[in-house]
mmCIF file of C-alpha atoms and ligand atoms in Angstrom:
data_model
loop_
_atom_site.group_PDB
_atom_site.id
_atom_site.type_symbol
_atom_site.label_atom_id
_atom_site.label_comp_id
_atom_site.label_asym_id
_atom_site.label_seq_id
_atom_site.Cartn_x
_atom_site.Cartn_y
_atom_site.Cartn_z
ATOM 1 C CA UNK R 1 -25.116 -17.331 102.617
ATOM 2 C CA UNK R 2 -27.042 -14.350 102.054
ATOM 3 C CA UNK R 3 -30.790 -14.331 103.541
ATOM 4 C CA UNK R 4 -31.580 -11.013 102.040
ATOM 5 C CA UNK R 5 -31.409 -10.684 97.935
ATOM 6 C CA UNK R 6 -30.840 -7.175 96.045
ATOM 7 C CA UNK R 7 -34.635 -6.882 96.173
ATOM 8 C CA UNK R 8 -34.889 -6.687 99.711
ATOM 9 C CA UNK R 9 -32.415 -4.339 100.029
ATOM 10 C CA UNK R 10 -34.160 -2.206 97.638
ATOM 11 C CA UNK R 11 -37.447 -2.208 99.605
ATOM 12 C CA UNK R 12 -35.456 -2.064 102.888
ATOM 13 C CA UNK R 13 -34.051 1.228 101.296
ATOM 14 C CA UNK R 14 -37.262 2.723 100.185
ATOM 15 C CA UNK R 15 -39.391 1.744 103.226
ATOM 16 C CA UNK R 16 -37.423 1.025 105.666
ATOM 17 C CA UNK R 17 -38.234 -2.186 106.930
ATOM 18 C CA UNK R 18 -38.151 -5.702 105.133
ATOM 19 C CA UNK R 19 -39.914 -9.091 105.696
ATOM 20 C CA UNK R 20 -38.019 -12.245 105.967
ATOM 21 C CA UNK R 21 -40.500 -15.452 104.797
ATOM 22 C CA UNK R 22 -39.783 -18.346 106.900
ATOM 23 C CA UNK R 23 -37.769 -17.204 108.985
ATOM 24 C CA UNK R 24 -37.854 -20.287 111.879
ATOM 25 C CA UNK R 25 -39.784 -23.627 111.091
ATOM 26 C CA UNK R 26 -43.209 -24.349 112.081
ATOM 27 C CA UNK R 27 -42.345 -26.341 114.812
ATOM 28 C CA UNK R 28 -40.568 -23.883 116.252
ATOM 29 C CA UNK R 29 -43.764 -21.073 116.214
ATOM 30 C CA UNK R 30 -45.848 -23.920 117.533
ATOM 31 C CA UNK R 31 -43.540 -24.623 120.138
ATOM 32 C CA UNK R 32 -43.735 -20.506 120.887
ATOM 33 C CA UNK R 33 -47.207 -20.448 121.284
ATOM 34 C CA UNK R 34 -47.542 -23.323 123.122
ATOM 35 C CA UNK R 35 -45.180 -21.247 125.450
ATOM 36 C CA UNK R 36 -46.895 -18.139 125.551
ATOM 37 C CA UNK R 37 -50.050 -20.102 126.636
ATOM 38 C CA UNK R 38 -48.397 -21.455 129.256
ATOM 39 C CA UNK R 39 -46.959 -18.496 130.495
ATOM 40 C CA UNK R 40 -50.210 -17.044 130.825
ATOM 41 C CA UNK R 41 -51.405 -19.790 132.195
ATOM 42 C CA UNK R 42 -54.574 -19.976 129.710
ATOM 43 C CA UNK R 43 -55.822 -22.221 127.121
ATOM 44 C CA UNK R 44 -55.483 -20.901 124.002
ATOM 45 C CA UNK R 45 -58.376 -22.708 122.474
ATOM 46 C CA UNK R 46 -60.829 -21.083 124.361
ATOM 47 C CA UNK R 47 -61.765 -17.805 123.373
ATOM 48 C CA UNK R 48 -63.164 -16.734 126.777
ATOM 49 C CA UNK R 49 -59.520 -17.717 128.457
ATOM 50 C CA UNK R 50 -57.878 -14.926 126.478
ATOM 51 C CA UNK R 51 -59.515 -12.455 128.442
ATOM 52 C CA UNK R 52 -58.184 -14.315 131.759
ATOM 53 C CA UNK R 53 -55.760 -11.278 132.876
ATOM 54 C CA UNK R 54 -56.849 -7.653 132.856
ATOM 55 C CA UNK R 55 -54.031 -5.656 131.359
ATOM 56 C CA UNK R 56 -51.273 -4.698 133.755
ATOM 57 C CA UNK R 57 -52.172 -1.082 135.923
ATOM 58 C CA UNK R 58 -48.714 0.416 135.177
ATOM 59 C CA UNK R 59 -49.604 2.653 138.616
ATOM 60 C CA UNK R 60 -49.936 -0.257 140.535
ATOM 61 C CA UNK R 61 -46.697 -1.577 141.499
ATOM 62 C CA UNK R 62 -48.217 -4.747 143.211
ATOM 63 C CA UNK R 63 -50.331 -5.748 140.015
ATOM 64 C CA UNK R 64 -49.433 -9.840 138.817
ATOM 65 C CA UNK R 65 -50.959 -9.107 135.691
ATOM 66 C CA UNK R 66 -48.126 -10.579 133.248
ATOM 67 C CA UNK R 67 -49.621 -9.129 130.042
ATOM 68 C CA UNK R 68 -49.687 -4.428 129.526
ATOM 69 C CA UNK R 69 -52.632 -3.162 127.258
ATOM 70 C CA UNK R 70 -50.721 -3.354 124.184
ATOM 71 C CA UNK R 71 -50.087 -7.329 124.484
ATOM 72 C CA UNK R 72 -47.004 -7.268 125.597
ATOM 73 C CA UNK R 73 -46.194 -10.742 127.213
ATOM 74 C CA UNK R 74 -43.337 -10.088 129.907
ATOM 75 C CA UNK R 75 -41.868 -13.633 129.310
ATOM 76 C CA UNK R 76 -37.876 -13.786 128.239
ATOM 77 C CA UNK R 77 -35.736 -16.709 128.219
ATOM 78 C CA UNK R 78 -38.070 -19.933 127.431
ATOM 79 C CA UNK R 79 -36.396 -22.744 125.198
ATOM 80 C CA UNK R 80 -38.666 -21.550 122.457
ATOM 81 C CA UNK R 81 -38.061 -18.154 122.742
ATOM 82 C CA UNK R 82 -33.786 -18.854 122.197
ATOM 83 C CA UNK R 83 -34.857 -21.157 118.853
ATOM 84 C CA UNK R 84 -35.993 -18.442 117.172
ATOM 85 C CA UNK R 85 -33.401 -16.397 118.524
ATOM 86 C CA UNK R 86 -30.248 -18.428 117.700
ATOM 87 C CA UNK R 87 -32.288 -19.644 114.581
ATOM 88 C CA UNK R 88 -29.463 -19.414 111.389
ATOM 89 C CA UNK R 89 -31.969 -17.756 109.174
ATOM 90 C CA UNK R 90 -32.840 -15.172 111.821
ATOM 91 C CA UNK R 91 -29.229 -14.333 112.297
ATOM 92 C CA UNK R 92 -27.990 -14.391 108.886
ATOM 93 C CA UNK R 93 -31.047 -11.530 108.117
ATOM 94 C CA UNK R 94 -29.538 -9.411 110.885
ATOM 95 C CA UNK R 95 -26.606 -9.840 109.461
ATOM 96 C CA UNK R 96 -26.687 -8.867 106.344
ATOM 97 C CA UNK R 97 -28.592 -5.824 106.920
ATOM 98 C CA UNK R 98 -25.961 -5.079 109.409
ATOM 99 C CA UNK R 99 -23.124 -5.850 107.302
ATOM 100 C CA UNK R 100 -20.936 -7.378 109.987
ATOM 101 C CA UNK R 101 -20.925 -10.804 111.959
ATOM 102 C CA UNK R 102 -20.508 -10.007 115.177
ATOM 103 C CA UNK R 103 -23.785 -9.643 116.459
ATOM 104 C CA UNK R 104 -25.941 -9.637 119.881
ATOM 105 C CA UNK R 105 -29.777 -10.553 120.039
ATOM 106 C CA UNK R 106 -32.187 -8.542 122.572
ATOM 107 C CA UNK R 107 -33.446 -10.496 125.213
ATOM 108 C CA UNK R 108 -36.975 -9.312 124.431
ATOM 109 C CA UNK R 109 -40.617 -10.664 125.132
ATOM 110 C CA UNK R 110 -43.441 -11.710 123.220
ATOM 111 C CA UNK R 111 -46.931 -10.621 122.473
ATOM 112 C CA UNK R 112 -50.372 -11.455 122.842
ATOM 113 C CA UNK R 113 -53.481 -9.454 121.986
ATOM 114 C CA UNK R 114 -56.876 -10.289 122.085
ATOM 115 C CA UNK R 115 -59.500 -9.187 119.903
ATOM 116 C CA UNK R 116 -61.628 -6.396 121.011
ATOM 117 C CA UNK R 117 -64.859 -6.685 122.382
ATOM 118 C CA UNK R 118 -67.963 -5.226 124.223
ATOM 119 C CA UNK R 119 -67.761 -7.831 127.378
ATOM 120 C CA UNK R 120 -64.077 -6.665 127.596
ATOM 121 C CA UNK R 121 -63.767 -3.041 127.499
ATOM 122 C CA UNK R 122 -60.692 -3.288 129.570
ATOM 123 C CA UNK R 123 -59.154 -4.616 126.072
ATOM 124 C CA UNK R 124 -60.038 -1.920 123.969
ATOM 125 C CA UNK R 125 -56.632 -1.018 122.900
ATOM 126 C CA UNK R 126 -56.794 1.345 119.993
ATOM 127 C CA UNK R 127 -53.026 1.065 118.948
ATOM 128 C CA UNK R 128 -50.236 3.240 119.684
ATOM 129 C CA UNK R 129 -47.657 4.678 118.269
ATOM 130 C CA UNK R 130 -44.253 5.727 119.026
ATOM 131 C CA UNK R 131 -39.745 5.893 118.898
ATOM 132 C CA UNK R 132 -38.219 3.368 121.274
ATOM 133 C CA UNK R 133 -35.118 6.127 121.030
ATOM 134 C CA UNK R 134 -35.159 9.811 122.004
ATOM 135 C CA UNK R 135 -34.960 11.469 118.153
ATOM 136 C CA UNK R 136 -33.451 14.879 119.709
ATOM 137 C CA UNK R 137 -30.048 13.576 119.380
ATOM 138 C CA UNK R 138 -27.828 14.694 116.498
ATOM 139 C CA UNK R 139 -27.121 11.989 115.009
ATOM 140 C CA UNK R 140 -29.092 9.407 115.636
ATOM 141 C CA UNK R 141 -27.008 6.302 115.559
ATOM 142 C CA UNK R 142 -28.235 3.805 113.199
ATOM 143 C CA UNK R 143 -30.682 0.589 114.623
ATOM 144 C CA UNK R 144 -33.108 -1.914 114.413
ATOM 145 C CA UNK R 145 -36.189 -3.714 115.855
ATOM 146 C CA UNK R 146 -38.081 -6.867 114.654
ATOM 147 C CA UNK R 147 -40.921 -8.966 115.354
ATOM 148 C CA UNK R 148 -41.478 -12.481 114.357
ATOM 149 C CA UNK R 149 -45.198 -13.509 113.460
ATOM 150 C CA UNK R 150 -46.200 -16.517 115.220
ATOM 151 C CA UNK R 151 -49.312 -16.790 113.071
ATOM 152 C CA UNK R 152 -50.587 -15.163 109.970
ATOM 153 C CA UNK R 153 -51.673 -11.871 111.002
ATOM 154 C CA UNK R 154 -54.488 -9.781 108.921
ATOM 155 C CA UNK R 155 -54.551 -5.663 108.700
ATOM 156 C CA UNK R 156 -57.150 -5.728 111.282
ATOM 157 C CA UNK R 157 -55.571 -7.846 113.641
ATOM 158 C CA UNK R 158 -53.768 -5.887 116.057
ATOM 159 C CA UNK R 159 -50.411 -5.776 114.567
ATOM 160 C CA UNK R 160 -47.294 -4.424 113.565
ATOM 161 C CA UNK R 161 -47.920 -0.900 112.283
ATOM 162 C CA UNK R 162 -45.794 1.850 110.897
ATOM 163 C CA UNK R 163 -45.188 4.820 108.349
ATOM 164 C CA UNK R 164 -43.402 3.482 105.787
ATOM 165 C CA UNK R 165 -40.426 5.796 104.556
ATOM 166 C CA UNK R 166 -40.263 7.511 107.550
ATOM 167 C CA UNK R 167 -36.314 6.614 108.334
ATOM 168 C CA UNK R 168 -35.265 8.438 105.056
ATOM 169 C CA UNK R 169 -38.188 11.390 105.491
ATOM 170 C CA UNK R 170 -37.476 12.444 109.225
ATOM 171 C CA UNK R 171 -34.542 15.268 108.448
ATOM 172 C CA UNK R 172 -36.984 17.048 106.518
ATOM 173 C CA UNK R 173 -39.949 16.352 108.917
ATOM 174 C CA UNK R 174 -38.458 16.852 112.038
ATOM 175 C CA UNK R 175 -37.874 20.503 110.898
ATOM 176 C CA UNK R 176 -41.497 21.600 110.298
ATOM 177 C CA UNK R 177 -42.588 20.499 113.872
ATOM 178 C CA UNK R 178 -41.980 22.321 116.943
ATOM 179 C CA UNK R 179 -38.939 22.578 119.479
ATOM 180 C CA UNK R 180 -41.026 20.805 122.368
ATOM 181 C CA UNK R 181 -42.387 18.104 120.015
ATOM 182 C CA UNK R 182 -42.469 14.580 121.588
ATOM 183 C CA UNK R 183 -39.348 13.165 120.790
ATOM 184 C CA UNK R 184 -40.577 9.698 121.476
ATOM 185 C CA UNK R 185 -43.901 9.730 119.894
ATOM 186 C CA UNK R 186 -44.677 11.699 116.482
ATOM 187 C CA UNK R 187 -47.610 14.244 115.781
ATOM 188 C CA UNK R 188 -49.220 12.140 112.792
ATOM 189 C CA UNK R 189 -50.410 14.766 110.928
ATOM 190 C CA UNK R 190 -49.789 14.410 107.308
ATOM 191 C CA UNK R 191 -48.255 11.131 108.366
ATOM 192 C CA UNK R 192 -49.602 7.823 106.926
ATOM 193 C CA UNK R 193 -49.689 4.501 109.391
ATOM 194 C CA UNK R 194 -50.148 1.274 107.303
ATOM 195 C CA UNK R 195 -50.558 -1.949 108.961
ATOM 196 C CA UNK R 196 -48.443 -4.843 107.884
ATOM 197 C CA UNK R 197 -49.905 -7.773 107.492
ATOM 198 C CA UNK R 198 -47.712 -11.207 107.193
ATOM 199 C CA UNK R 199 -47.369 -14.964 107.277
ATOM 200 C CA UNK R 200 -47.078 -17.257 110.372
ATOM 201 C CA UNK R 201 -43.159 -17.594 110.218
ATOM 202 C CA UNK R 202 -42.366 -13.812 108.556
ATOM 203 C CA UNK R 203 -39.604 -12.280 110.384
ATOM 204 C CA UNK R 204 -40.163 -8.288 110.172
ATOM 205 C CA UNK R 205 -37.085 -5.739 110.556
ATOM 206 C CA UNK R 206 -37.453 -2.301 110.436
ATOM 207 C CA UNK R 207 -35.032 0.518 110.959
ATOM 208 C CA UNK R 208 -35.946 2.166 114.451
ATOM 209 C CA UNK R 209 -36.556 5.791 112.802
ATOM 210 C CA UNK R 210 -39.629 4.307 111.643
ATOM 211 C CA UNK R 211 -42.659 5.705 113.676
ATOM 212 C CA UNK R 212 -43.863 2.397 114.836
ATOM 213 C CA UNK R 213 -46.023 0.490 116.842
ATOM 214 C CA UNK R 214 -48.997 -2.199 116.846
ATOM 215 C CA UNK R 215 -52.500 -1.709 115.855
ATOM 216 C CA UNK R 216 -56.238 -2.574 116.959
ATOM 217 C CA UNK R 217 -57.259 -5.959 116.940
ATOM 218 C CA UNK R 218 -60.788 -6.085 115.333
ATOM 219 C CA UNK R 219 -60.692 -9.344 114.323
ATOM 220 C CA UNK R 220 -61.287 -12.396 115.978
ATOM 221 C CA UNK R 221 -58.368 -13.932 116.618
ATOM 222 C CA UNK R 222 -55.592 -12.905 118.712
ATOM 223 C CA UNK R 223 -52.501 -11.554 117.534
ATOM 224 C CA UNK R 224 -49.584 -13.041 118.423
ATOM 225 C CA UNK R 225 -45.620 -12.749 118.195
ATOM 226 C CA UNK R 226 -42.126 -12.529 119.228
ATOM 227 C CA UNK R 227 -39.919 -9.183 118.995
ATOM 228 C CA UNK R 228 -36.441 -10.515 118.258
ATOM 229 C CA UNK R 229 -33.892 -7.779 116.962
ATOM 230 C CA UNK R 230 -29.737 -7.812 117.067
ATOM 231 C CA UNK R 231 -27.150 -4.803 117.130
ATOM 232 C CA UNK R 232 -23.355 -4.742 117.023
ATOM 233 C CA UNK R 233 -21.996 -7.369 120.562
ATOM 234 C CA UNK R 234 -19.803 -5.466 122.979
ATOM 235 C CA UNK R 235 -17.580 -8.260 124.145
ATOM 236 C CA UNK R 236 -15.668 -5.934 126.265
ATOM 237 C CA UNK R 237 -18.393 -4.074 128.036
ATOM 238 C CA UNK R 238 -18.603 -6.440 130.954
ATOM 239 C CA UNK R 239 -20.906 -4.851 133.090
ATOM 240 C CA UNK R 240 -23.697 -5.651 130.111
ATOM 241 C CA UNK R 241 -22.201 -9.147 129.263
ATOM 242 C CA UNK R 242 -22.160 -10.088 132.413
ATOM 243 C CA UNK R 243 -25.972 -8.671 132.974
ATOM 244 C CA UNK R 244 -27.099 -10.302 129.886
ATOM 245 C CA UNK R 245 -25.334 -13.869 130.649
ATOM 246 C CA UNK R 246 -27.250 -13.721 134.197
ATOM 247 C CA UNK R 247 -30.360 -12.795 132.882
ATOM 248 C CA UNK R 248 -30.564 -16.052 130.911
ATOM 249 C CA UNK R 249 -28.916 -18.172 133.475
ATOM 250 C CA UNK R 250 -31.564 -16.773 135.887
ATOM 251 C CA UNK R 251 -34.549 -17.177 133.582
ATOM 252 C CA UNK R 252 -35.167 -13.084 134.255
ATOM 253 C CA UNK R 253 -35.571 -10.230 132.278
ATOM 254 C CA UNK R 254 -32.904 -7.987 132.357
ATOM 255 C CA UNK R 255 -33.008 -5.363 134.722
ATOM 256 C CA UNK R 256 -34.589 -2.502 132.107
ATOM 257 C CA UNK R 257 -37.739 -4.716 131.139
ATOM 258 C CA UNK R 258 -41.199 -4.545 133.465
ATOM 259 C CA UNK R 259 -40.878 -8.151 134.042
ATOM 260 C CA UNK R 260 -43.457 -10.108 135.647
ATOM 261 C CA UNK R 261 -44.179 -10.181 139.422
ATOM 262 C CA UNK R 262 -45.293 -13.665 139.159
ATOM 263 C CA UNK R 263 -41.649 -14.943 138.846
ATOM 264 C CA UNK R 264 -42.819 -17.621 136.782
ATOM 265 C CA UNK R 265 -40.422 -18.550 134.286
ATOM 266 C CA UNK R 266 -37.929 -19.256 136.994
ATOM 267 C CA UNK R 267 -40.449 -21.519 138.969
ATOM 268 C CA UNK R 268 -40.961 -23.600 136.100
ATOM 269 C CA UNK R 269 -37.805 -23.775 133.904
ATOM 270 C CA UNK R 270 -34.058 -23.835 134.015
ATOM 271 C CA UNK R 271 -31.882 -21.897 131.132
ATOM 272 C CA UNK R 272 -32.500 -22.505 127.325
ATOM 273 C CA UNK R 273 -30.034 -24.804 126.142
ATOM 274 C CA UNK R 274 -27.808 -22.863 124.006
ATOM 275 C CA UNK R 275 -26.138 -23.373 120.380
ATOM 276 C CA UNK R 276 -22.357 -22.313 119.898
ATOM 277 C CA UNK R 277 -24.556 -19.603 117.986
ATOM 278 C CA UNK R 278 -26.913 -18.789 120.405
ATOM 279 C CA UNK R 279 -23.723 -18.491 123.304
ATOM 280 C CA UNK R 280 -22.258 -15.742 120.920
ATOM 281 C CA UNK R 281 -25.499 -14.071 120.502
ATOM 282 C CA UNK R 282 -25.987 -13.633 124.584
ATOM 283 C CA UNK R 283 -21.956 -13.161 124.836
ATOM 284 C CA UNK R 284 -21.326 -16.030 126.862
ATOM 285 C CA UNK R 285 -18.264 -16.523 124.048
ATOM 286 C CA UNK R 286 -16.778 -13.819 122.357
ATOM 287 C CA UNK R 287 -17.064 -13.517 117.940
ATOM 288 C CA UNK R 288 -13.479 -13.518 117.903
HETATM 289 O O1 AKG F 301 -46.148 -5.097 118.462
HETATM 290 C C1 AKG F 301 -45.500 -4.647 117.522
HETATM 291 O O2 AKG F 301 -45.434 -5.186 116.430
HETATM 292 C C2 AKG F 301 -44.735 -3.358 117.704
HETATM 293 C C3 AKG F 301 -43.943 -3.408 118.951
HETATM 294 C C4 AKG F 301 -43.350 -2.124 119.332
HETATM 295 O O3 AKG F 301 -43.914 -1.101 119.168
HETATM 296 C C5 AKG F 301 -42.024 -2.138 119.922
HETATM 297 O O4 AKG F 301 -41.434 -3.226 120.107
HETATM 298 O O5 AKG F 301 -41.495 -1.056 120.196
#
């Protein structure tokens, strides 16, 4: 069955991105925050606990701090992380803006960003910005990215952020700016960067041309969700199968992500139990 109807496609033509209402149950982002508390080893009713780890010093190789600047939790493979992963609805969106079934998920991390304030200047984050692909190549080869909201998320609150249009408007754009521009991070100058604001349970997708990024919390509340996105599997690639099949059965990130120095998913859980869904998804079995 389809998750995404004509009008979604529309918008996800014209914007380039589209949001997916209820994407996993409630139980499910309740069970994923729980997690994320855990993880960080704070109590999430406490507002003074959210400030419990300084931001990670990216120059400091040493540093335990599990969570960067710009909330990103470096947690991978809990139980509740794989629901919303091998979740039906999340899959079937993926795949119908994909047009193909045979799909792998990204064994990506979750995020948590407290609000801003004076006793905390180390959490000042003002937002950022940026590609997660180079954009010199010719052509760039279609993808994706998408982040699940774990709770309902206001314009102020620190999260997802982008120019809307941008996937259809960067031929044009990319030839008024200079040879040495950034290729990973646009000059925003006559650019607009809205702030998407969504539901507990809104799955969003967008189409990685978009200049993207998440915003400054100002509220107060944290901001908090899970980036989830799928591309094309590559059964026969083994090296990466076999990479992304130890990953989970190690309860690690795979070797490409910052990880956390802490090590401690492994110290406190096995591997997610897996649907026959969520086995093709990682490539433990193959789509055919
Ligand atoms: O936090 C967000 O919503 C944006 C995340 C982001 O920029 C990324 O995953 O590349």
């Amino acid at each position: 069955m389809d998750v995404l109807s004509d009008e979604d496609k529309a918008f996800w033509d014209e914007n380039g991105y589209v949001i997916v209402k209820d994407a996993v149950t409630q139980e499910n982002l309740d069970a994923m925050i729980q997690a994320i508390w855990d993880f960080l080893e704070v109590d999430g009713s406490d507002p003074e606990n959210w400030y419990r780890h300084a931001p990670r010093n990216r120059k400091d190789e040493n540093d335990p701090s599990p969570i960067s600047i710009a909330g990103m939790v470096e947690m991978y493979q809990h139980q509740a992380i794989w629901d919303n992963r091998q979740h039906p609805r999340v899959y079937g969106a993926f795949r119908d803006i994909w047009e193909r079934d045979d799909l792998w998920v990204t064994l990506d991390r979750t995020n948590m960003k407290p609000p801003t304030r004076p006793q905390n200047p180390e959490w000042d984050h003002p937002g950022m910005i940026h590609w997660d692909l180079d954009t010199s190549q010719d052509p760039i080869p279609f993808g994706v990215q998408g982040v699940l909201y774990l709770t309902d998320t206001a314009e102020d609150q620190g999260g997802f952020q982008c120019v809307p249009g941008f996937h259809s408007l960067f031929p044009e754009w990319v030839k008024t700016q200079p040879v040495d521009r950034n290729p990973r991070s646009p000059d925003l100058e006559g650019l607009t960067v809205e702030a998407i604001p969504g539901k507990a349970g809104d799955l969003l997708i967008w189409h990685h041309l978009l200049a993207h990024g998440n915003g400054h919390n100002r509220s107060d509340v944290p901001r908090l969700a899970q980036y989830i996105s799928m591309a094309p599997a590559r059964f026969q690639d083994e090296e990466t199968r076999e990479a992304r099949v130890s990953s989970w059965r190690e309860v690690r990130p795979e070797a490409r992500w910052p990880g956390d120095r802490r090590g401690w998913e492994a110290n406190h859980y096995g591997p997610a139990e897996l649907t026959s869904l969520g086995e093709k998804l990682l490539g433990v079995t193959s789509w055919n």
